């Protein structure tokens, strides 16, 4: 799995995950988002369009990160989840808690 | 229902992770292009959740070894994980998702949602998890009957593998007693090939193969894998004409197949006896009967090997298991039977301020000789408790004479007692004559014998002799099979004396003799060595 973090204005961190988000890689996502929070980018836009596989461990990392960014006054929103990730979000009733948007700009519009 | 792909792997975490599992799944999906995306995604997620649960919980988060089997049928996908973790409280009925901000607890509910059947069984100290996902294109009837098929299949598979492992036949060299049956089958039926195949984890292995084909084959390509699923003959006149097997047909090798299952002693189907040909062929009811007879013959040979290997374990167990603790002395022995069991044995045990030693050779080889050898050992052991050397041999001779006479065999034996302080060895040699003392100064002394073997003459007056073992001396007693490792004559004893001079200790001598005996075992090879430490 690859994670890239790109900082945007207004404290938005675009976190792009590619590959499998599972038990092996979940911790790395948490660390990446915590790193962005520590760099004063508590608004995490997590791009899941290139995630080929998400499981309950990956989902757990997303929820833990959601709590972390909220504690820092930010939010975590998903961008364009791939088909399998979308399926997992729906099966676990998490699509309302972890809202999905088409793009980073749509996730965190600069008003 | 046709099996499309089967894979079994053994994993241990660490280093293996769910990534290892997913890499395996990727190779399976590559082999199953017809699999619907929804079924593939559901199965992968369910299997990964199961594996993650085992890795995380089966051993309380510590190191864990487990096996994973995945079978893709045309109507369903089955995965079985077997781990040796402790029993955890398993509640598979709780399918509710945890509250929304919980970070854990979604794995098993997800697995439930995505599967049509999830079962957990605790058998023989292991956890067996089976997850079944029905393929959505499959008929509703197939889906209904699924769980029972699945569990029966898994239990069969486990029992088959264990029974096969217990037989110890896998990867053993070819044996004439099996080869003659496959050769005969080829001639009898006029087919190109015949084989005795075992179904091991994810491969088929041939104990005997006459004709074409390879000794090892992926299980997904094997017809015998199908045969072991039932007690019936599997006869396929033309694979290309049968949609169940068309994919397994191979030009120039496999168009016609007929096979019978083979069984382990416990009744588990472990393999098949089969004939096959590159041309389609009619196989009559009479031919099927003949094939059954040949399979029964192979079966009998398999059963004999199993019993022999048990007997072999028992016989090795009769050799002294404990080292003798005698300060100033080193004692070692080895017994390598020419067949699974043999008529030789050596023995030692503490007696008074020293020890008793025996090396004996019952006439003949194999099972008959081994029964006699075990009897002689027992009788000598009990007699030695109450008498001196000559008394023990006398008592044993009297007790054995009727048995040996009835069996029409005799036994050569060297029985001795050593006083460990003085180094005096008192012995009776009953027609054995294969003992020599290698002296510290490089000379040697054969311990000759004029007494007959046990079982020849019940009236024999046994006499005992003595020899002193001084510091640096080595007593070597062997069976005649050892002579065959050299030139076959008594001059071979000189080779042993030379070996005693060169070797650091008795175990090095044993290792050298063992190496020489490897792959060259016309007769039982038995050696007993008693060495007195050098004076310091």
XYZ file of C-alpha atoms in Angstrom:
647
model
C 0.000 0.000 0.000
C 1.144 3.546 -0.753
C 0.062 6.653 1.134
C 0.740 10.160 -0.104
C -0.165 13.286 1.813
C -0.546 16.635 0.033
C -1.181 19.749 2.104
C -3.832 22.178 0.827
C -4.884 25.583 2.168
C -7.328 25.869 5.078
C -5.730 22.966 6.958
C -6.817 20.373 4.421
C -4.608 17.325 3.990
C -5.305 15.218 0.903
C -4.420 11.667 1.918
C -4.320 9.292 -1.029
C -4.250 5.589 -0.321
C -3.431 3.060 -3.036
C -3.535 -0.710 -2.611
C -4.900 -2.753 0.279
C -6.088 -1.076 3.435
C -6.086 -4.047 5.801
C -4.700 -5.292 9.117
C -1.160 -4.925 7.797
C -1.445 -1.341 6.565
C -4.111 0.185 8.834
C -1.610 1.575 11.330
C 0.250 3.442 8.600
C -2.900 5.319 7.618
C -3.449 6.367 11.226
C 0.136 7.565 11.482
C -0.112 9.519 8.213
C -3.262 11.305 9.316
C -1.891 11.924 12.803
C 1.173 13.425 11.107
C -1.045 15.804 9.131
C -2.891 16.768 12.317
C 0.452 17.473 14.001
C 1.349 19.661 10.980
C -1.826 21.657 11.574
C -3.817 20.076 8.771
C -6.702 18.515 10.732
C -9.087 18.344 7.778
C -8.369 14.975 6.219
C -9.694 14.271 2.736
C -8.972 10.574 2.346
C -8.933 9.540 -1.290
C -10.020 5.899 -1.531
C -10.367 5.757 -5.307
C -7.282 3.562 -5.631
C -7.962 1.326 -2.647
C -8.443 -2.136 -4.080
C -9.387 -3.649 -0.753
C -10.748 -2.365 2.532
C -11.537 -4.569 5.516
C -12.705 -4.059 9.089
C -9.169 -3.221 10.253
C -8.882 -0.513 7.594
C -12.280 0.765 8.573
C -11.165 0.823 12.214
C -8.203 3.011 11.215
C -10.529 5.415 9.412
C -12.747 5.684 12.496
C -9.792 6.163 14.837
C -8.494 8.885 12.516
C -11.923 10.503 12.407
C -11.853 10.773 16.189
C -8.300 12.164 16.112
C -9.049 14.907 13.587
C -12.252 15.866 15.376
C -10.338 16.182 18.622
C -8.061 18.643 16.772
C -11.055 20.628 15.511
C -11.084 19.162 12.032
C -12.975 16.473 10.163
C -12.365 13.411 8.030
C -14.187 12.931 4.760
C -13.796 10.323 2.062
C -13.128 11.009 -1.584
C -14.402 8.728 -4.342
C -14.247 5.311 -2.607
C -13.638 2.468 -5.048
C -16.349 -0.149 -5.512
C -15.187 -2.625 -2.875
C -14.567 0.078 -0.260
C -18.021 1.509 -0.947
C -19.512 -1.946 -0.410
C -17.792 -2.286 2.963
C -18.957 1.181 4.067
C -22.544 0.303 3.193
C -22.506 -3.162 4.767
C -21.230 -1.715 8.032
C -23.616 1.266 7.973
C -20.648 3.621 8.095
C -21.407 5.598 4.944
C -23.287 8.208 6.996
C -20.518 8.602 9.565
C -17.760 8.592 6.964
C -19.286 10.739 4.261
C -18.046 10.423 0.687
C -17.515 13.173 -1.864
C -16.450 13.249 -5.494
C -13.335 15.360 -4.989
C -11.175 17.037 -2.367
C -12.789 20.380 -3.194
C -16.250 18.919 -2.793
C -15.242 17.356 0.538
C -13.855 20.606 1.963
C -15.267 23.515 -0.090
C -13.517 26.837 0.590
C -16.400 29.036 1.432
C -20.613 -29.805 -8.904
C -17.169 -29.426 -10.321
C -14.125 -28.390 -8.440
C -12.417 -25.627 -10.323
C -9.439 -24.674 -8.181
C -8.082 -25.945 -4.872
C -5.257 -24.420 -2.910
C -3.943 -25.313 0.534
C -1.169 -23.401 2.262
C 0.412 -23.494 5.679
C 1.056 -20.106 7.169
C 2.588 -18.788 10.317
C 2.281 -15.303 11.672
C 4.691 -13.641 11.894
C 5.961 -13.396 9.171
C 2.801 -14.214 7.254
C 0.001 -11.668 7.346
C -3.349 -11.136 5.720
C -1.305 -9.823 2.789
C 0.054 -13.348 2.299
C -3.533 -14.574 2.271
C -4.546 -11.913 -0.230
C -1.592 -12.688 -2.496
C -2.737 -16.307 -2.511
C -6.288 -15.257 -3.270
C -5.025 -13.144 -6.167
C -3.475 -16.234 -7.753
C -6.735 -18.126 -7.293
C -8.829 -15.362 -8.832
C -6.442 -15.346 -11.783
C -7.325 -19.006 -12.336
C -11.072 -18.453 -12.057
C -11.907 -15.882 -14.719
C -15.563 -16.921 -14.669
C -16.018 -15.794 -11.081
C -18.454 -12.921 -10.654
C -16.943 -9.707 -9.174
C -19.482 -9.554 -6.361
C -18.756 -13.157 -5.340
C -15.034 -12.565 -5.539
C -15.165 -9.418 -3.406
C -17.447 -11.002 -0.848
C -15.362 -14.149 -0.576
C -12.098 -12.234 -0.312
C -13.386 -9.985 2.430
C -14.898 -12.869 4.388
C -11.676 -14.896 4.116
C -9.474 -11.943 5.101
C -11.693 -11.198 8.103
C -11.442 -14.844 9.141
C -7.656 -14.901 8.741
C -7.277 -11.582 10.572
C -9.372 -12.919 13.427
C -7.185 -16.025 13.698
C -3.954 -14.015 13.509
C -5.154 -11.545 16.102
C -6.951 -13.792 18.557
C -6.155 -17.485 18.111
C -3.035 -17.316 20.235
C -3.808 -14.192 22.194
C -1.922 -12.127 19.623
C 1.225 -14.257 19.849
C 2.825 -16.358 17.120
C 0.344 -18.601 15.396
C 0.559 -21.285 12.725
C -2.461 -22.128 10.650
C -3.441 -23.742 7.406
C -5.763 -22.267 4.849
C -7.590 -24.260 2.188
C -9.591 -22.619 -0.503
C -11.733 -24.510 -2.957
C -13.611 -22.810 -5.745
C -16.459 -24.973 -7.009
C -18.708 -23.955 -9.861
C -21.481 -23.229 -7.386
C -19.589 -21.961 -4.326
C -16.338 -20.871 -2.742
C -15.206 -22.624 0.431
C -12.423 -21.581 2.750
C -11.222 -23.526 5.768
C -8.770 -22.253 8.324
C -7.304 -24.670 10.857
C -5.339 -23.247 13.754
C -3.993 -24.745 16.950
C -4.860 -21.722 19.050
C -6.571 -21.935 22.396
C -10.325 -22.197 22.540
C -11.822 -18.803 22.560
C -15.389 -18.070 23.303
C -16.899 -18.076 19.862
C -20.249 -16.485 19.385
C -21.087 -16.737 15.745
C -24.714 -15.833 16.351
C -23.932 -12.263 17.254
C -24.142 -10.548 13.906
C -24.786 -7.002 15.085
C -22.420 -4.214 14.109
C -20.937 -2.292 17.035
C -21.889 1.359 17.670
C -20.774 3.693 14.948
C -17.588 5.129 16.440
C -16.233 1.811 17.705
C -12.900 1.009 16.109
C -13.204 -2.752 16.415
C -15.727 -5.557 16.287
C -16.888 -5.398 12.671
C -14.843 -8.280 11.302
C -16.966 -11.265 12.305
C -20.315 -9.575 11.565
C -18.959 -8.662 8.114
C -17.835 -12.218 7.577
C -21.339 -13.440 8.500
C -23.015 -11.020 6.127
C -20.880 -12.003 3.200
C -21.103 -15.762 3.710
C -23.865 -18.261 3.323
C -22.440 -20.492 6.007
C -19.887 -19.963 8.761
C -18.992 -22.811 11.070
C -16.537 -23.281 13.873
C -15.552 -26.718 15.141
C -13.104 -27.658 17.815
C -11.532 -31.016 16.901
C -8.432 -32.611 18.433
C -7.220 -29.402 19.994
C -7.537 -27.378 16.818
C -10.020 -24.779 15.654
C -11.562 -25.419 12.265
C -13.310 -22.508 10.656
C -15.243 -22.936 7.454
C -16.700 -20.127 5.445
C -18.829 -20.824 2.397
C -19.962 -18.303 -0.130
C -22.496 -19.506 -2.691
C -21.838 -18.140 -6.138
C -24.819 -16.034 -7.073
C -25.162 -17.661 -10.461
C -25.566 -21.069 -8.805
C -28.908 -22.785 -8.509
C -30.922 -22.308 -5.291
C -30.910 -26.072 -4.775
C -27.132 -26.156 -4.610
C -27.180 -23.349 -2.090
C -29.593 -25.127 0.224
C -27.567 -28.303 0.472
C -24.347 -26.470 1.023
C -23.375 -26.465 4.699
C -23.570 -30.213 5.175
C -21.537 -30.850 2.020
C -19.005 -28.349 3.096
C -18.402 -29.644 6.590
C -18.398 -33.267 5.511
C -15.875 -32.336 2.849
C -13.649 -30.522 5.277
C -13.690 -33.283 7.861
C -12.984 -35.851 5.106
C -10.110 -33.764 3.880
C -8.593 -33.451 7.365
C -8.996 -37.144 8.088
C -7.525 -38.069 4.711
C -4.473 -35.875 5.192
C -3.778 -37.118 8.699
C -4.198 -40.773 7.733
C -1.901 -40.291 4.761
C 0.742 -38.540 6.860
C 0.546 -41.334 9.443
C 1.236 -43.962 6.787
C 4.611 -42.423 6.029
C 4.394 -43.486 2.393
C 4.725 -40.050 0.791
C 7.936 -39.417 -1.145
C 9.263 -42.924 -0.489
C 11.160 -44.632 -3.343
C 9.349 -46.831 -5.885
C 8.741 -50.404 -4.728
C 8.509 -53.482 -6.893
C 5.449 -54.775 -5.041
C 3.449 -51.784 -6.306
C 5.176 -51.472 -9.673
C 4.271 -55.017 -10.601
C 0.584 -54.211 -10.192
C 0.705 -51.095 -12.390
C 2.731 -52.991 -15.016
C 0.197 -55.786 -14.968
C -2.707 -53.334 -15.304
C -1.158 -51.748 -18.378
C -0.837 -55.169 -20.021
C -4.171 -56.488 -18.838
C -6.264 -53.580 -20.060
C -4.084 -52.586 -23.001
C -3.893 -48.997 -21.767
C -0.936 -46.675 -21.898
C -0.642 -45.890 -18.207
C -1.491 -47.086 -14.728
C -0.667 -45.507 -11.384
C -0.968 -45.731 -7.628
C -1.641 -42.128 -6.641
C -1.845 -40.488 -3.215
C -3.704 -37.223 -2.678
C -1.531 -34.974 -0.527
C -2.362 -31.352 0.458
C -2.404 -29.618 -2.930
C -0.720 -32.254 -5.053
C -1.099 -35.771 -6.343
C 1.941 -37.987 -5.793
C 2.514 -41.339 -7.498
C 3.839 -44.235 -5.451
C 3.944 -46.245 -8.639
C 3.615 -45.134 -12.252
C 3.847 -47.283 -15.374
C 3.499 -45.444 -18.651
C 3.093 -41.718 -19.142
C 2.533 -38.870 -16.742
C 4.502 -37.240 -13.991
C 5.127 -38.403 -10.463
C 3.734 -35.153 -9.113
C 0.735 -33.226 -10.334
C -1.225 -30.213 -9.108
C -4.348 -31.437 -7.437
C -6.526 -29.275 -9.640
C -5.347 -31.345 -12.627
C -5.783 -34.696 -10.917
C -8.608 -37.118 -11.678
C -7.811 -39.240 -8.625
C -8.753 -36.235 -6.471
C -12.287 -36.817 -7.731
C -12.075 -40.581 -7.213
C -11.197 -40.201 -3.517
C -14.449 -38.363 -2.920
C -16.481 -41.569 -3.037
C -16.236 -45.303 -2.513
C -17.256 -46.033 -6.093
C -15.195 -46.567 -9.208
C -14.832 -43.486 -11.355
C -14.908 -44.456 -15.032
C -14.798 -41.754 -17.697
C -14.652 -43.208 -21.233
C -13.890 -39.788 -22.759
C -13.032 -36.767 -20.649
C -13.767 -34.377 -23.507
C -17.263 -35.807 -23.674
C -17.941 -35.096 -19.994
C -18.345 -31.472 -19.024
C -17.244 -32.226 -15.462
C -13.805 -33.321 -16.588
C -13.281 -31.813 -20.030
C -10.815 -29.286 -18.608
C -8.616 -32.034 -17.190
C -8.187 -33.799 -20.534
C -4.655 -33.680 -21.925
C -3.757 -34.559 -25.506
C -1.256 -37.447 -25.715
C -1.907 -38.296 -22.064
C -5.421 -38.279 -20.713
C -8.724 -38.836 -22.484
C -9.826 -42.054 -20.793
C -9.687 -42.585 -17.009
C -10.798 -45.339 -14.653
C -9.915 -45.385 -10.960
C -10.749 -46.974 -7.621
C -10.174 -45.308 -4.253
C -7.464 -46.640 -1.930
C -7.840 -46.567 1.829
C -5.742 -46.044 4.913
C -6.094 -48.723 7.614
C -8.659 -46.519 9.346
C -10.854 -46.421 6.245
C -9.956 -42.905 5.074
C -9.729 -42.544 1.303
C -6.151 -41.459 0.695
C -5.596 -42.049 -2.996
C -6.571 -44.108 -5.997
C -5.426 -46.910 -8.234
C -6.067 -45.845 -11.796
C -5.541 -46.597 -15.472
C -5.669 -43.977 -18.199
C -5.034 -43.484 -21.874
C -4.649 -40.733 -24.441
C -7.467 -42.294 -26.495
C -11.132 -42.531 -25.485
C -12.023 -46.062 -24.548
C -14.974 -48.207 -23.564
C -14.537 -49.853 -20.153
C -16.828 -52.820 -19.595
C -18.419 -53.890 -16.332
C -16.118 -56.896 -16.374
C -13.069 -54.674 -16.756
C -14.304 -52.530 -13.889
C -14.441 -55.684 -11.767
C -10.889 -56.584 -12.763
C -9.745 -53.082 -11.893
C -11.399 -53.478 -8.498
C -9.437 -56.702 -7.928
C -6.151 -55.012 -8.794
C -7.018 -52.094 -6.519
C -7.670 -54.603 -3.726
C -4.210 -56.036 -4.330
C -2.611 -52.585 -4.059
C -4.723 -52.057 -0.959
C -3.318 -55.180 0.638
C 0.246 -54.057 -0.057
C -0.532 -50.678 1.499
C -1.929 -52.315 4.610
C 1.117 -54.547 4.929
C 3.431 -51.518 4.766
C 1.448 -49.785 7.438
C 1.571 -52.789 9.768
C 5.263 -53.249 9.114
C 6.067 -49.660 9.926
C 4.199 -50.036 13.209
C 6.115 -53.230 13.939
C 9.333 -51.425 13.118
C 8.582 -48.710 15.648
C 7.831 -51.308 18.288
C 11.045 -53.177 17.563
C 13.185 -50.051 17.680
C 11.510 -49.341 21.015
C 12.895 -52.631 22.358
C 16.461 -51.425 21.896
C 17.985 -49.771 24.967
C 16.651 -46.238 25.157
C 18.867 -45.055 27.989
C 22.567 -44.549 28.013
C 24.387 -46.469 30.661
C 26.028 -44.223 33.166
C 29.374 -45.882 33.823
C 32.206 -43.514 34.716
C 35.286 -44.406 32.676
C 33.323 -46.268 29.990
C 31.624 -45.343 26.751
C 28.921 -47.562 25.308
C 27.092 -47.281 22.000
C 25.017 -49.508 19.737
C 23.046 -49.494 16.530
C 20.625 -51.860 14.842
C 19.687 -51.302 11.203
C 17.262 -53.954 9.964
C 17.450 -54.924 6.277
C 13.669 -54.781 6.123
C 11.197 -52.931 8.316
C 11.958 -55.339 11.128
C 14.774 -57.788 11.663
C 16.118 -60.673 13.693
C 19.013 -58.798 15.297
C 19.033 -56.927 18.544
C 21.436 -55.546 21.091
C 20.695 -54.801 24.685
C 22.296 -53.436 27.814
C 21.255 -52.772 31.389
C 22.965 -52.108 34.703
C 23.714 -55.155 36.841
C 25.487 -54.830 40.178
C 28.701 -52.786 39.843
C 28.596 -52.890 36.074
C 26.367 -53.842 33.226
C 25.088 -56.714 31.149
C 25.390 -56.659 27.364
C 23.761 -58.799 24.712
C 23.955 -58.948 20.955
C 21.962 -61.654 19.231
C 20.996 -62.647 15.723
C 17.945 -64.813 15.067
C 18.169 -66.871 11.905
C 16.363 -65.337 8.969
C 15.075 -61.862 8.340
C 11.827 -59.967 8.579
C 8.842 -60.516 10.806
C 9.422 -64.175 11.715
C 12.961 -63.447 12.875
C 11.842 -60.352 14.778
C 9.326 -62.325 16.846
C 12.058 -64.760 17.879
C 14.484 -61.905 18.618
C 11.984 -60.200 20.912
C 11.424 -63.457 22.771
C 15.144 -64.094 23.252
C 15.642 -60.557 24.515
C 12.870 -60.908 27.099
C 14.018 -64.296 28.345
C 17.673 -63.234 28.659
C 16.710 -60.041 30.455
C 14.669 -61.834 33.071
C 17.221 -64.635 33.516
C 20.028 -62.107 33.971
C 18.335 -60.698 37.048
C 18.730 -63.941 38.977
C 21.872 -65.560 37.676
C 25.430 -64.983 36.579
C 26.368 -64.961 32.909
C 26.431 -68.689 32.377
C 23.353 -69.143 34.538
C 21.432 -66.611 32.508
C 22.331 -68.225 29.201
C 21.551 -71.620 30.633
C 18.131 -70.503 31.855
C 17.385 -68.719 28.585
C 18.466 -71.734 26.566
C 16.231 -74.047 28.586
C 13.269 -71.688 28.371
C 13.678 -71.118 24.650
C 14.548 -74.573 23.439
C 10.978 -75.712 22.801
C 9.996 -72.471 21.104
C 13.074 -72.428 18.922
C 12.646 -76.082 18.099
C 9.018 -75.565 17.086
C 9.927 -72.624 14.930
C 12.851 -74.547 13.436
C 15.250 -71.683 13.964
C 18.307 -70.968 16.049
C 19.811 -67.845 17.476
C 23.438 -66.839 17.845
C 24.110 -64.693 20.887
C 26.873 -62.944 22.757
C 25.958 -62.284 26.372
C 28.388 -60.616 28.747
C 28.727 -58.895 32.054
C 31.247 -56.199 32.769
C 32.714 -55.284 36.134
C 33.300 -51.619 35.590
C 35.977 -51.199 38.247
C 38.234 -54.095 37.276
C 37.376 -54.098 33.573
C 36.810 -57.837 33.612
C 34.296 -58.977 31.020
C 32.675 -62.357 31.620
C 30.879 -63.736 28.588
C 29.179 -66.648 26.949
C 29.287 -66.833 23.194
C 26.530 -69.033 21.770
C 27.746 -69.688 18.242
C 28.109 -66.011 17.501
C 31.877 -65.573 17.222
C 31.838 -62.019 15.935
C 33.433 -60.212 18.871
C 36.835 -58.640 18.946
C 38.797 -56.548 21.405
C 40.818 -53.721 19.907
C 43.712 -53.034 22.280
C 45.134 -49.637 23.084
C 48.503 -50.738 21.641
C 46.962 -51.490 18.238
C 46.775 -55.261 18.658
C 43.522 -57.146 18.711
C 42.027 -60.290 20.182
C 39.096 -62.205 18.755
C 36.761 -63.756 21.298
C 36.300 -67.160 19.739
C 33.546 -69.599 20.481
C 33.029 -73.310 20.186
C 29.554 -73.382 21.714
C 26.543 -73.883 19.418
C 23.811 -71.289 18.920
C 20.719 -71.308 21.106
C 18.127 -73.772 19.830
C 20.553 -76.305 18.374
C 21.120 -78.626 21.300
C 19.142 -78.292 24.541
C 21.792 -80.357 26.343
C 24.593 -77.855 25.741
C 26.872 -77.263 28.722
C 27.561 -73.552 28.564
C 30.895 -72.281 29.769
C 31.820 -68.733 30.474
C 35.064 -67.052 29.565
C 36.665 -63.819 30.645
C 38.697 -61.116 29.017
C 40.138 -57.990 30.621
C 39.427 -54.619 29.095
C 42.266 -52.270 29.961
C 42.262 -48.491 29.580
C 42.025 -47.579 25.877
C 40.633 -51.008 24.881
C 37.467 -51.364 22.826
C 35.134 -54.348 22.676
C 33.315 -54.618 19.332
C 30.469 -57.061 18.846
C 28.684 -57.182 15.490
C 26.145 -59.249 13.560
C 27.157 -60.963 10.331
C 25.440 -58.241 8.307
C 28.344 -55.975 9.276
C 30.829 -58.304 7.566
C 28.925 -57.789 4.301
C 29.697 -54.105 4.526
C 33.355 -55.031 4.045
C 34.589 -58.149 2.257
C 32.089 -60.546 3.817
C 34.750 -62.614 5.611
C 36.052 -62.591 9.165
C 38.879 -60.370 7.901
C 36.289 -57.610 8.045
C 36.779 -57.576 11.808
C 40.237 -56.103 11.149
C 38.531 -53.179 9.410
C 36.537 -52.629 12.574
C 39.701 -52.713 14.693
C 41.227 -50.091 12.410
C 38.077 -48.048 12.726
C 38.302 -48.283 16.520
C 41.869 -46.940 16.393
C 40.849 -44.006 14.203
C 37.556 -43.021 15.792
C 37.435 -40.581 18.678
C 34.672 -42.443 20.434
C 32.131 -45.264 19.920
C 29.547 -42.899 18.430
C 31.935 -41.922 15.671
C 32.400 -45.633 14.884
C 28.629 -46.091 14.807
C 28.260 -43.130 12.467
C 30.899 -44.558 10.122
C 29.220 -47.980 10.054
C 25.808 -46.425 9.603
C 27.080 -44.405 6.644
C 28.519 -47.560 5.104
C 25.247 -49.444 5.559
C 23.175 -46.780 3.852
C 21.437 -48.080 0.760
C 23.214 -51.440 1.077
C 21.245 -53.581 3.392
C 21.199 -57.198 2.318
C 21.194 -58.290 5.954
C 20.464 -56.769 9.347
C 23.391 -54.672 10.580
C 23.909 -54.536 14.346
C 26.853 -53.237 16.340
C 27.618 -52.962 20.045
C 30.703 -51.086 21.220
C 32.107 -50.856 24.745
C 35.182 -48.681 25.168
C 37.228 -48.100 28.289
C 38.590 -44.570 28.573
C 42.347 -44.045 28.217
C 44.315 -43.954 31.454
C 45.146 -40.395 32.411
